[in-house]
Short mmCIF file of C-alpha atoms in Angstrom, two decimals:
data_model
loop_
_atom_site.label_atom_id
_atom_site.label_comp_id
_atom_site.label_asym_id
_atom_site.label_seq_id
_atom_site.Cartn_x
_atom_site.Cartn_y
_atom_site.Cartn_z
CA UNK Z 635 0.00 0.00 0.00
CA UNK Z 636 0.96 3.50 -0.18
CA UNK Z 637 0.95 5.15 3.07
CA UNK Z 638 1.39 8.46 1.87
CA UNK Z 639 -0.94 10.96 3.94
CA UNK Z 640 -1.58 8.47 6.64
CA UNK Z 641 -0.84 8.76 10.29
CA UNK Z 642 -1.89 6.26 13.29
CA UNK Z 643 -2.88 7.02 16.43
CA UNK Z 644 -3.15 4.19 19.30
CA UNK Z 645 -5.66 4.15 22.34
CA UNK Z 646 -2.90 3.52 25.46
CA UNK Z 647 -4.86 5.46 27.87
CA UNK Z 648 -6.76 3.05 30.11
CA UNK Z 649 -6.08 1.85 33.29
CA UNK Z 650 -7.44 -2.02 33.25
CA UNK Z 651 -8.84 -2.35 36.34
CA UNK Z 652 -9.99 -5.58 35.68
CA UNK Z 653 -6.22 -6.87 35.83
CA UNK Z 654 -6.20 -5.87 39.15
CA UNK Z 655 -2.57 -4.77 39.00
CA UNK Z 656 -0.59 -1.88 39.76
CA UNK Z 657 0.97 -2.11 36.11
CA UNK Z 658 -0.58 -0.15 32.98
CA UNK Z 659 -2.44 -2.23 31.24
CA UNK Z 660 -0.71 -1.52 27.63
CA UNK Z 661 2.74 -1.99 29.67
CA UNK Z 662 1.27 -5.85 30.68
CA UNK Z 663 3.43 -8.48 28.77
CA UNK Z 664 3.14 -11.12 25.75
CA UNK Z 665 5.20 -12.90 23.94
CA UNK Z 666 8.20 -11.17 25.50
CA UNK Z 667 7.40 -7.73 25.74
CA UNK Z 668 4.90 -5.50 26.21
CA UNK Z 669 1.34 -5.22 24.31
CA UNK Z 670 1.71 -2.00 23.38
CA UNK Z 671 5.06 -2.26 21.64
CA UNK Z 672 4.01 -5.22 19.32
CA UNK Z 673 0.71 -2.54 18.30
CA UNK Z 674 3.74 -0.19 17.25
CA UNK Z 675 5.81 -2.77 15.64
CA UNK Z 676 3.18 -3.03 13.46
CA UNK Z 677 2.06 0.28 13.03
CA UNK Z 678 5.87 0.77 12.08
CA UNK Z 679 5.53 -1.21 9.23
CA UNK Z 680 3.08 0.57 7.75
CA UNK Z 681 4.06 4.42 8.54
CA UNK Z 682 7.47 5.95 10.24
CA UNK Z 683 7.66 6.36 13.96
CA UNK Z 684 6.68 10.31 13.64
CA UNK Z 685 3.78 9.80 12.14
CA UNK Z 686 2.52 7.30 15.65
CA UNK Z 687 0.58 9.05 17.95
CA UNK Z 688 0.02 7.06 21.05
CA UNK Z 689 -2.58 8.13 23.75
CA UNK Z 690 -1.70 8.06 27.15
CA UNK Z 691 -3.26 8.53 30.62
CA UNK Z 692 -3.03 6.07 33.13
CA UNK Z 693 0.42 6.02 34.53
CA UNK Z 694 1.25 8.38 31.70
CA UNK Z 695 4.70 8.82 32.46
CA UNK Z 696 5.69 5.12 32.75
CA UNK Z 697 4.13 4.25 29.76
CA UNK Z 698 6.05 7.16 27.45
CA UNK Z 699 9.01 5.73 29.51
CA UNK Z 700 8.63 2.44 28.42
CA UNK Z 701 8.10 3.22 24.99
CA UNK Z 702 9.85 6.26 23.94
CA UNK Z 703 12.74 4.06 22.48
CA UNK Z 704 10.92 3.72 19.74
CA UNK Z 705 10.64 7.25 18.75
CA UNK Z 706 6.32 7.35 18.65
CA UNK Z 707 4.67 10.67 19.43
CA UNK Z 708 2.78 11.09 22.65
CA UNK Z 709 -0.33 12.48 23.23
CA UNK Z 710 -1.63 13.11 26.56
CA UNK Z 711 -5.50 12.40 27.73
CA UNK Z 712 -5.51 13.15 30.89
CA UNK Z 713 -8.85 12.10 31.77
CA UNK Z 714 -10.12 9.24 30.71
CA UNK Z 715 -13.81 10.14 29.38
CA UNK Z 716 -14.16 7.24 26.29
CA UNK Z 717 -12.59 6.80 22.66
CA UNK Z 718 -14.63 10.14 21.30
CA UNK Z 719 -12.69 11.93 23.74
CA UNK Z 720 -9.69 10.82 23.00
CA UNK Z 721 -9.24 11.37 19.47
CA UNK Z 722 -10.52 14.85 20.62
CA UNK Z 723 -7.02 14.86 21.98
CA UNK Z 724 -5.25 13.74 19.24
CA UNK Z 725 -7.30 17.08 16.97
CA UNK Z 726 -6.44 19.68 19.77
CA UNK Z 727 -2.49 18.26 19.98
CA UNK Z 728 -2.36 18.82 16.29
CA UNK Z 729 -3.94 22.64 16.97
CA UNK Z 730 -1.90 22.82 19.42
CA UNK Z 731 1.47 21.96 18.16
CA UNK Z 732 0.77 23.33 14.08
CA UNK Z 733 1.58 19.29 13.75
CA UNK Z 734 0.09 19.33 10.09
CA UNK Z 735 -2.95 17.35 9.65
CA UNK Z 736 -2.68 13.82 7.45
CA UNK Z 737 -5.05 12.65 5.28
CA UNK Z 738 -6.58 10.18 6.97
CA UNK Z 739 -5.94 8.78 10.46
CA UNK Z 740 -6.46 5.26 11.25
CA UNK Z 741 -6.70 4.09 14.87
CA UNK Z 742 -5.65 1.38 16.75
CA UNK Z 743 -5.78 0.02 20.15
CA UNK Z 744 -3.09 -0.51 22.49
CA UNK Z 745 -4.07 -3.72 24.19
CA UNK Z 746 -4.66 -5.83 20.48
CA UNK Z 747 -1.29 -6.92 20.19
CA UNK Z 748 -1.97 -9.85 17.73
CA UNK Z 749 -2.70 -7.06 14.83
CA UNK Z 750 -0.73 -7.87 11.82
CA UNK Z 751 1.16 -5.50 9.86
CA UNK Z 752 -1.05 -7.13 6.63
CA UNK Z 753 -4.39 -6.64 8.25
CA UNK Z 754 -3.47 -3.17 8.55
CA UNK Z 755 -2.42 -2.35 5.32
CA UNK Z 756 -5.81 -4.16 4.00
CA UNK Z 757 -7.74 -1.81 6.18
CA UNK Z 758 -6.06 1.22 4.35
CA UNK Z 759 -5.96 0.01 1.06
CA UNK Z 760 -10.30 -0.94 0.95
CA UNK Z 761 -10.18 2.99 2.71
CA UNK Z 762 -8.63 4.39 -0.07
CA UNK Z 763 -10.48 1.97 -2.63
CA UNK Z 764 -13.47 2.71 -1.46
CA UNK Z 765 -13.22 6.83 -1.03
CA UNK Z 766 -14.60 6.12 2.49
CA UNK Z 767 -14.97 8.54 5.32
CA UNK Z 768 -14.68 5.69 7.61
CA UNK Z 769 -13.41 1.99 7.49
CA UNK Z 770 -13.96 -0.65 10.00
CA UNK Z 771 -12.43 -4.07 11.02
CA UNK Z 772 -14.82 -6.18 12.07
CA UNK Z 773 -14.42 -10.51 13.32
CA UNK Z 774 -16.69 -13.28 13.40
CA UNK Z 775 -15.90 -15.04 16.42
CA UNK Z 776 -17.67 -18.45 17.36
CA UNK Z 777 -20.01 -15.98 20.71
CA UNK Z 778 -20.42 -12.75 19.25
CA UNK Z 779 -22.43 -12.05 22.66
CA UNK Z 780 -21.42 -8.82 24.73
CA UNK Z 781 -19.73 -7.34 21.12
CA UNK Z 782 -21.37 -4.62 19.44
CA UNK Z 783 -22.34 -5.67 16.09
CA UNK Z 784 -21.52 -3.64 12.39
CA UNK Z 785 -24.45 -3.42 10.70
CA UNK Z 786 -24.08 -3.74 6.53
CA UNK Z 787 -26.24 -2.73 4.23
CA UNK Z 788 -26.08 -5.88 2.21
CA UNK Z 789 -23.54 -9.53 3.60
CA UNK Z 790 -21.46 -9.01 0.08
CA UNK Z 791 -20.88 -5.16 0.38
CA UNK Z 792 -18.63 -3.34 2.26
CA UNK Z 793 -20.84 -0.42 3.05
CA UNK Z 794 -22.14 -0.20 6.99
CA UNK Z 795 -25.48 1.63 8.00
CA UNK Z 796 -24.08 1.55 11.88
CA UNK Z 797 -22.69 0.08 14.87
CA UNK Z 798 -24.85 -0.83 17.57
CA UNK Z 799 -24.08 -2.21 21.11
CA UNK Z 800 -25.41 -5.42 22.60
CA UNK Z 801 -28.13 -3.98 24.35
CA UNK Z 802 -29.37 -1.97 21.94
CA UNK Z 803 -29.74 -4.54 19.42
CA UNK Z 804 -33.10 -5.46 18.58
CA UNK Z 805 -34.09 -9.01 18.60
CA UNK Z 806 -34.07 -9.80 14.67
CA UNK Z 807 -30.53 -8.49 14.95
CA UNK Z 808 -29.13 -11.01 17.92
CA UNK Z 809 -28.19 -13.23 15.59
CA UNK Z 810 -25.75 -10.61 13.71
CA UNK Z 811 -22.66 -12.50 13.27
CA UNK Z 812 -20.09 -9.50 12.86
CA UNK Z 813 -18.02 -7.59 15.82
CA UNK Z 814 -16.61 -4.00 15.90
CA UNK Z 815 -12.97 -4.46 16.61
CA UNK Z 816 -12.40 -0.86 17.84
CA UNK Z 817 -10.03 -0.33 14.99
CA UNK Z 818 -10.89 1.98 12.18
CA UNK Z 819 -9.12 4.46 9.31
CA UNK Z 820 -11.10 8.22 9.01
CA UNK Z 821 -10.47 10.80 6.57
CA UNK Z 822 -9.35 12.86 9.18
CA UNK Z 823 -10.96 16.12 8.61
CA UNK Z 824 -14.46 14.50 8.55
CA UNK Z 825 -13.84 12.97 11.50
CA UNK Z 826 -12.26 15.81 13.40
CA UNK Z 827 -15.70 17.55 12.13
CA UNK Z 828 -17.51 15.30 14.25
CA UNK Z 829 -15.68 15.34 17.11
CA UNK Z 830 -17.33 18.04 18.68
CA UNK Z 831 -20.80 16.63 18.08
CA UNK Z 832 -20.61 13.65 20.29
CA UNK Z 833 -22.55 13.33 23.41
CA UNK Z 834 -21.96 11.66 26.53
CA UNK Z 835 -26.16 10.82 26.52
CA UNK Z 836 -25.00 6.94 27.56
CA UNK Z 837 -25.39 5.14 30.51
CA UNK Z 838 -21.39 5.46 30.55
CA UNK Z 839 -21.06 8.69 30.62
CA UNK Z 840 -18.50 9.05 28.15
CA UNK Z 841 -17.71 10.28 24.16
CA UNK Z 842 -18.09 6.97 21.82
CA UNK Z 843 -16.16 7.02 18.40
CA UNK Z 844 -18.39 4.72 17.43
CA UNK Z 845 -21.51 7.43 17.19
CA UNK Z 846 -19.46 8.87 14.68
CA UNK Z 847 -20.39 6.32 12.19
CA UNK Z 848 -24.10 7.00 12.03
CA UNK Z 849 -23.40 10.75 12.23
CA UNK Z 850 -21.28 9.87 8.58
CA UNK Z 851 -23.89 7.81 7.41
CA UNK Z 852 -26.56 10.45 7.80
CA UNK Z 853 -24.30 12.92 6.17
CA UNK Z 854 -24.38 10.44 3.20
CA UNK Z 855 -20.73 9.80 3.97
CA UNK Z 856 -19.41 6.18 2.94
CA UNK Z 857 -18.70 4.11 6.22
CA UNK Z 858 -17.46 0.43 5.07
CA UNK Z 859 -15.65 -2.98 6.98
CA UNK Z 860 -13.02 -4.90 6.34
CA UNK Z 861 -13.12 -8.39 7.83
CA UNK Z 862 -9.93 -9.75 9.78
CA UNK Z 863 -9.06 -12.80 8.69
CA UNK Z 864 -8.96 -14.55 12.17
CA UNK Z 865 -10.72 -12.74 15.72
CA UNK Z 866 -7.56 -13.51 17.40
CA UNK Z 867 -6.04 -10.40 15.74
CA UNK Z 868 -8.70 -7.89 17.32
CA UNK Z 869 -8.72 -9.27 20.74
CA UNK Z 870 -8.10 -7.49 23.57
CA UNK Z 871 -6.87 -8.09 27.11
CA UNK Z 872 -9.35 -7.56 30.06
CA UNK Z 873 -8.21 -9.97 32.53
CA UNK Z 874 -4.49 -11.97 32.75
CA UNK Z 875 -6.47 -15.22 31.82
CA UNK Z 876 -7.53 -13.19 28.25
CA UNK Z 877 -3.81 -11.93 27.98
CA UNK Z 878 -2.29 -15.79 28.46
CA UNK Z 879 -4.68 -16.70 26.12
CA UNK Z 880 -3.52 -14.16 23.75
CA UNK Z 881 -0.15 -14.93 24.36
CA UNK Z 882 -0.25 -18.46 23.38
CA UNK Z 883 -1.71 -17.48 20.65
CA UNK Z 884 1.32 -15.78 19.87
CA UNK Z 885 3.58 -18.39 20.67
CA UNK Z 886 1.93 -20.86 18.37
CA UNK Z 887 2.14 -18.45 16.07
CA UNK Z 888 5.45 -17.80 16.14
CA UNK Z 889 6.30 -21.81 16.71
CA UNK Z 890 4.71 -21.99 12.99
CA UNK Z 891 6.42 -19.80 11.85
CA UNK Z 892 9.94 -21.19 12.49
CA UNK Z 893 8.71 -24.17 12.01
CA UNK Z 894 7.57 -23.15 8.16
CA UNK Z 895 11.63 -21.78 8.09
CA UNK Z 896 12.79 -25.47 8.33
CA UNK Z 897 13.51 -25.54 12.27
CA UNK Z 898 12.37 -28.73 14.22
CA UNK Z 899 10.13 -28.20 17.24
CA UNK Z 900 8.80 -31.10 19.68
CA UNK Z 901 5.97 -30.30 21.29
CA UNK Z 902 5.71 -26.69 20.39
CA UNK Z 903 3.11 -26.35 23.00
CA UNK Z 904 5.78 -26.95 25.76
CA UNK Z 905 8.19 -24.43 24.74
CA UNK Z 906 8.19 -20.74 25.46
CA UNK Z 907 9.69 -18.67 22.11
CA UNK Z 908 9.15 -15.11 22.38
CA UNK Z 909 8.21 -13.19 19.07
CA UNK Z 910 11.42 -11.73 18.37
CA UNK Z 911 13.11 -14.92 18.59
CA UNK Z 912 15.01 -16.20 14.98
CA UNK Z 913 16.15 -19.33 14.24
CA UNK Z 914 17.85 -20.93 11.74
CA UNK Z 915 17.30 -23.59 9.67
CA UNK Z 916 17.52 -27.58 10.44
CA UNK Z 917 18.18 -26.75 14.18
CA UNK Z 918 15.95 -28.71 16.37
CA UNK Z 919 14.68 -27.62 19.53
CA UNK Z 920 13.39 -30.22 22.08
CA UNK Z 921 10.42 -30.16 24.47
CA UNK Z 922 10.20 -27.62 27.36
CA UNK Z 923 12.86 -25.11 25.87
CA UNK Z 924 12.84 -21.19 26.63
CA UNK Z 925 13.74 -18.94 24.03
CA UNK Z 926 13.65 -15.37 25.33
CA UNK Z 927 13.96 -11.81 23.95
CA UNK Z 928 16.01 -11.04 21.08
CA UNK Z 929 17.69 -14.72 21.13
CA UNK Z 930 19.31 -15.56 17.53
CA UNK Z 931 20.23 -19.31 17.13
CA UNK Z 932 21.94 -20.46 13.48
CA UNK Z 933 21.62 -23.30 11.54
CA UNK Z 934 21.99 -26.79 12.61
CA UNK Z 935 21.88 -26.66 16.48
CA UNK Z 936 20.20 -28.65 19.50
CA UNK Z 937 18.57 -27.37 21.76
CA UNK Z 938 17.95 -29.81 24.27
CA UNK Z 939 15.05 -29.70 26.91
CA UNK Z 940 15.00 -27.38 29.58
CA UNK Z 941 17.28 -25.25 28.72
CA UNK Z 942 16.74 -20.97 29.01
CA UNK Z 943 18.33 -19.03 26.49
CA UNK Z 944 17.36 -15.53 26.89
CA UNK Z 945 18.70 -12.22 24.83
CA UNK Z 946 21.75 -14.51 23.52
CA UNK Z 947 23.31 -15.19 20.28
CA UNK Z 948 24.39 -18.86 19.53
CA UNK Z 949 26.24 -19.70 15.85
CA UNK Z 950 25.74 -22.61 13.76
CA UNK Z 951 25.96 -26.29 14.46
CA UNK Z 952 26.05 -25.45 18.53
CA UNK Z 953 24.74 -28.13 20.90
CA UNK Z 954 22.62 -27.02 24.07
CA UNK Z 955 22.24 -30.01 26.06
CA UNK Z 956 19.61 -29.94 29.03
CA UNK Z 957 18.78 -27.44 31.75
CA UNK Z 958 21.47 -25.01 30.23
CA UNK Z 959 20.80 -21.30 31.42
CA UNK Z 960 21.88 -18.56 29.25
CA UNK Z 961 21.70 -14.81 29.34
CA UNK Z 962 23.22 -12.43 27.05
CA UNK Z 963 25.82 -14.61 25.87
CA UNK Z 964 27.60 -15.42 22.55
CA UNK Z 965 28.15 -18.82 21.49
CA UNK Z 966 29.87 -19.75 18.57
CA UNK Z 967 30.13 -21.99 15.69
CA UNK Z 968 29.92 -25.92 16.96
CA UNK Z 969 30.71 -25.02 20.60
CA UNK Z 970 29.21 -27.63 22.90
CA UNK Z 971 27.23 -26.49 26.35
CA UNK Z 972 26.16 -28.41 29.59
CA UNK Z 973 24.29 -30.02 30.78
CA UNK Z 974 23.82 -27.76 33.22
CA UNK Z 975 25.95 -24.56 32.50
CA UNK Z 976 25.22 -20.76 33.35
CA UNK Z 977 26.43 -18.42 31.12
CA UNK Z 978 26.30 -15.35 32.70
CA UNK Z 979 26.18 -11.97 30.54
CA UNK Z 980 29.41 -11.01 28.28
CA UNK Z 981 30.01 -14.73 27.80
CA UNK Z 982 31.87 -15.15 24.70
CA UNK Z 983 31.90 -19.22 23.74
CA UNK Z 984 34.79 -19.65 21.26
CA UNK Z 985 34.38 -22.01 18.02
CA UNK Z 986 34.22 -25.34 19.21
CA UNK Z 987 34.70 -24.97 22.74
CA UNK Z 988 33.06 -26.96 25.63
CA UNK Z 989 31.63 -25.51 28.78
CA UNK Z 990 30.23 -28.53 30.54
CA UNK Z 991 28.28 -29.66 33.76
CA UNK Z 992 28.03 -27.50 36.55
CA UNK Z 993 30.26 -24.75 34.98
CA UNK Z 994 29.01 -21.21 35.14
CA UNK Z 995 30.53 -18.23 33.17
CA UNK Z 996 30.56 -14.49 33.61
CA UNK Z 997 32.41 -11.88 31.84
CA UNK Z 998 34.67 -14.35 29.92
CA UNK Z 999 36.11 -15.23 26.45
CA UNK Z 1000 37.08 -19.38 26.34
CA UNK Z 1001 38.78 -19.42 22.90
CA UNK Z 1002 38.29 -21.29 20.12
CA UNK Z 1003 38.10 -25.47 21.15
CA UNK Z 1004 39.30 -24.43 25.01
CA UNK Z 1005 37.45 -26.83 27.48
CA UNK Z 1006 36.10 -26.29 30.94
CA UNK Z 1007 33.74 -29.51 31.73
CA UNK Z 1008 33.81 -30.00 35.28
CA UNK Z 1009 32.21 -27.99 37.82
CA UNK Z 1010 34.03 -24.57 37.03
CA UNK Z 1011 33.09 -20.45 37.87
CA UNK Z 1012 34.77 -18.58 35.54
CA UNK Z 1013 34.40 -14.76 35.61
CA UNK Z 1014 36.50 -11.73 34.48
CA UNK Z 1015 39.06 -13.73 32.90
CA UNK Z 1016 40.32 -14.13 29.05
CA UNK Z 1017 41.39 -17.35 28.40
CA UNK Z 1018 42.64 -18.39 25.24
CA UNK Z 1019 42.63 -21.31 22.30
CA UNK Z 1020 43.27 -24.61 23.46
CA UNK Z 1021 43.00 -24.57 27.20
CA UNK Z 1022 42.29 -27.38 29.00
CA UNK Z 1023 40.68 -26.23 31.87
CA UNK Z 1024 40.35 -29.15 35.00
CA UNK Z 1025 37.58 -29.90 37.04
CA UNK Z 1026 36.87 -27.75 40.00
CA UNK Z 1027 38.84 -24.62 38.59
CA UNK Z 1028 37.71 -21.38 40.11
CA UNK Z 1029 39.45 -17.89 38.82
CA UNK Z 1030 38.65 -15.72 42.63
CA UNK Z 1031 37.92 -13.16 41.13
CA UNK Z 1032 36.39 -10.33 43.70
CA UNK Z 1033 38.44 -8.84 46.39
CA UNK Z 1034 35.49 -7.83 48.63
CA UNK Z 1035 35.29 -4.11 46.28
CA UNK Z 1036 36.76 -5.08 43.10
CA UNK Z 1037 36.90 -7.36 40.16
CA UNK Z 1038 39.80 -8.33 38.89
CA UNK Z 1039 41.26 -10.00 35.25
CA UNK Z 1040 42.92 -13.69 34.61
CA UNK Z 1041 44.12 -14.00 31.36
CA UNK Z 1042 45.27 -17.73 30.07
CA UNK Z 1043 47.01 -17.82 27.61
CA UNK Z 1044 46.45 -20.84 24.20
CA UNK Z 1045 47.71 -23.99 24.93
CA UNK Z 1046 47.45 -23.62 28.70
CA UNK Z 1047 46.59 -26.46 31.03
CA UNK Z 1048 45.12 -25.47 34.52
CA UNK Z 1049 45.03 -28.76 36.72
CA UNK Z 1050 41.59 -29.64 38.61
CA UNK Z 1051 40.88 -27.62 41.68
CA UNK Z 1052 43.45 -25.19 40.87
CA UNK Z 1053 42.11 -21.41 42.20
CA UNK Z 1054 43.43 -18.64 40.38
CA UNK Z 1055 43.70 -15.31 42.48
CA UNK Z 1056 43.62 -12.52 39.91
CA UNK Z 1057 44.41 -10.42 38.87
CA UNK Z 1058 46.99 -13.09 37.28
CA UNK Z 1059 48.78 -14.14 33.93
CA UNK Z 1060 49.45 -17.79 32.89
CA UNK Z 1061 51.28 -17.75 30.11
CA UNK Z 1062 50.57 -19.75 26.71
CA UNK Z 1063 51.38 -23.44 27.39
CA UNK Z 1064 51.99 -23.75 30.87
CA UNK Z 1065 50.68 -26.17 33.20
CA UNK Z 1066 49.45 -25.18 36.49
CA UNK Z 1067 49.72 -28.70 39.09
CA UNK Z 1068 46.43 -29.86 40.39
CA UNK Z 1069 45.47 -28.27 43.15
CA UNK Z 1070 47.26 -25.27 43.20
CA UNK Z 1071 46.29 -21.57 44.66
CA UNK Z 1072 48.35 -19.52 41.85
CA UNK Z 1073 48.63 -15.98 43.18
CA UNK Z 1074 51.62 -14.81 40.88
CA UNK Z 1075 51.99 -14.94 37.70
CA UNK Z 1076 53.09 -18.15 35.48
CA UNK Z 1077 55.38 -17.61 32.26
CA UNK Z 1078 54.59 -19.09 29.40
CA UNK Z 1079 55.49 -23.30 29.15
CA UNK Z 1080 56.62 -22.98 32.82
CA UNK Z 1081 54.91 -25.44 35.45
CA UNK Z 1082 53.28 -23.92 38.41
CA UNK Z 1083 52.86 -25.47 41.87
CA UNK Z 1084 51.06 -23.41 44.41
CA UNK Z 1085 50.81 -26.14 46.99
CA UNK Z 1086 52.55 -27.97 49.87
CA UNK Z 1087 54.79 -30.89 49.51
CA UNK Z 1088 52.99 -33.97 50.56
CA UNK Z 1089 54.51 -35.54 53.70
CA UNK Z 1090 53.71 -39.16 54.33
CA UNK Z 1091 54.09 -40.49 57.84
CA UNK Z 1092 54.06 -44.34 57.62
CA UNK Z 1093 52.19 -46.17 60.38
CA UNK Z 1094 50.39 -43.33 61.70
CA UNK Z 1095 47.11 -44.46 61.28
CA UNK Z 1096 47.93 -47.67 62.99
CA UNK Z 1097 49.24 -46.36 66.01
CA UNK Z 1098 45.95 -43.98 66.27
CA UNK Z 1099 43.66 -46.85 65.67
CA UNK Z 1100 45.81 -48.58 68.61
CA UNK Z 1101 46.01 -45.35 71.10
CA UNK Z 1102 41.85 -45.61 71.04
CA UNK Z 1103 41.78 -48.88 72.23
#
């Protein structure tokens, strides 16, 4: 479509009392992040950030807060007296501000987070196609009961004669199939006309946007719907239990999705994948797995069950065996994890490497096909290509105030239960001994021992065993 002379407001006003939660409503999470920044992902596709208007009230400040990243315009109702009145807000901020007018507004709400980006652009395109003053999506869902219904003037035209609420609908029209999303596209100045002409004569008290589409249609003004192809995509979120069903919704959605890209999912069902989470092809991901935030996995991985992999990056051909936790980590190319590692953030996993059971990471680089399997904490430390790094190994890395650096260098070998006090330097091929506290630093192919000789004492425990007798 073009989107030349449109602009979008969204409704992000209300306070959802029905959540019962101290949290905006809009700022409430699916999917990995919050409903009203997967309405603006979409909007985004279809105009630029500057030309997003979102309406805030509730918690007004939070909510710009929240969302200002993404560069959106704000506009402030400060009361919270219905739709009418807040698209009254939106006309006075452009009077306000000399903002210039667009063409045509379209309006979405903040709490339908399952809009598409296509859906959208179909609304605009039958808006422009049809010269209308107003265009409005509509569902069929299997209860329309407690929706208010769009009225056509004929099932196989697009023209509407009005909108009428469940109560008022008389009883020849219960059976109306058709639901007002609460999303529509208005040539702005014919809407902005109307504006002023809405009443709060309602048993709510407040200004509907909805009245203005029999005001239009008595003007002889063309009002006309657009169907969504499924109801998920105009549902809102009234309660949690309505926003977990929305967001699996979203997670099947985006299971199928992968899934369609050539990536292997058991039991999709099981696993939690947030929306922004890619994937590459002929990687297989096993039952019970958490992909979180902006995760990226390559090609040709395994992800095995139970693992958490949240705002990391893994490469290609990387195995993730189970109950693996991972945040903000790299990974790279055919490296090999757990069971049962913790990357911490600013992990860097070299090409081929191994981090194995029990080992947890923070702060480090392990270089390309280096190998810490056993029971390890790394953190702060560099440690090159080729390190063999033995079971138990701890780098001590926090004096009580600071952290400190341990660099390995390739080719090193650090014996099991070895600590390393840094900050400290072992040099590229040297061997630290088993069991060594290394508090200096090691040249390079030089052996360490940071330990006391062993002293036997033969017949000792005899002569114990015989002094207890």
């Amino acid at each position: 479509m073009d989107a030349t002379g449109f602009a979008i407001a969204i409704m992000a006003a209300g306070k959802g009392t029905r959540l019962k939660s101290k949290r905006p409503k809009v700022l409430h999470e699916i999917g990995g992040q919050a409903l009203l920044l997967h309405v603006i992902d979409a909007a985004k596709t279809v105009v630029s950030a500057g030309q997003i208007y979102c309406i805030i009230g509730h918690e007004a400040d939070r909510v710009r807060a929240a969302v200002a990243p993404t560069g959106v315009q704000f506009v402030l109702q400060a009361e919270q007296r219905g739709t009418g009145h807040a698209l009254q807000q939106v006309k006075a901020y452009f009077t306000e501000t000399g903002t210039a007018i667009p063409k045509h507004l379209l309006v979405l709400s903040g709490d339908v987070p399952l809009i598409r980006p296509e859906t959208i652009a179909s609304i605009c395109d039958l808006h422009l196609r049809e010269n209308a003053a107003m265009t409005i999506l509509t569902a069929v869902p299997d209860d329309p009961t407690g929706y208010g219904r769009v009225l056509r003037a004929s099932p196989d035209k697009p023209e509407v004669t009005a909108i009428v609420e469940q109560k008022s609908l008389r009883p020849d029209q219960l059976a109306t199939p058709e639901i007002n999303s609460g999303i529509y596209c208005f040539e702005t100045t014919k809407l902005f006309r109307k504006l002023d002409s809405l009443s709060t004569d309602n048993a709510h008290g407040e200004f509907y946007l909805t009245d203005v589409a029999a005001m239009l249609v008595a003007d002889g003004e063309r009002v006309v719907a657009v169907k969504a192809d499924s109801v998920n995509e105009v549902l809102g979120a009234n309660t949690i239990a309505e926003m977990m069903h929305l967001d699996a919704a979203m997670r099947l959605e985006t299971a199928k999705r992968l899934m369609a890209q050539g990536v292997t999912i058991f039991r999709p069902e099981t696993c939690v994948i947030d929306a922004a989470v890619t994937v590459g092809a002929d990687t297989t991901i096993e039952p019970y797995v958490q992909l979180l935030g902006a995760t990226t996995i390559g090609t040709d991985c395994r992800i095995r069950s139970y693992s958490v992999i949240q705002q990391s990056t893994l490469g290609n051909g990387v195995t993730v065996r189970n109950g693996c936790i991972l945040d903000s980590a790299e990974v790279s190319d055919g490296a090999i994890l757990g069971p049962y590692a913790h990357l911490r953030p600013e992990s860097r996993i070299g090409e081929n490497a191994h981090v194995g059971n029990f080992v947890e990471t923070k702060k480090v680089t392990l270089g390309k096909g280096s190998k810490a399997n056993h029971l390890n904490y790394l953190g702060d430390a560099t440690i090159g290509a080729g390190v063999n790094v033995g079971a138990g190994v701890i780098t001590c890395n926090y004096d009580g105030v600071h952290k400190h650096q341990t660099i390995i260098g390739d080719g090193a070998f650090i014996g099991s239960d070895s600590t390393l006090v840094a900050p400290v330097s072992i040099g590229a091929g040297a061997y630290v001994a088993a069991g060594s506290c290394i508090t200096e630093n090691v040249p390079a192919d030089a052996l360490a021992l940071g330990r006391s000789r062993q002293a036997n004492k033969p017949g000792w425990a005899a002569a114990r065993r015989a002094a207890k007798k």
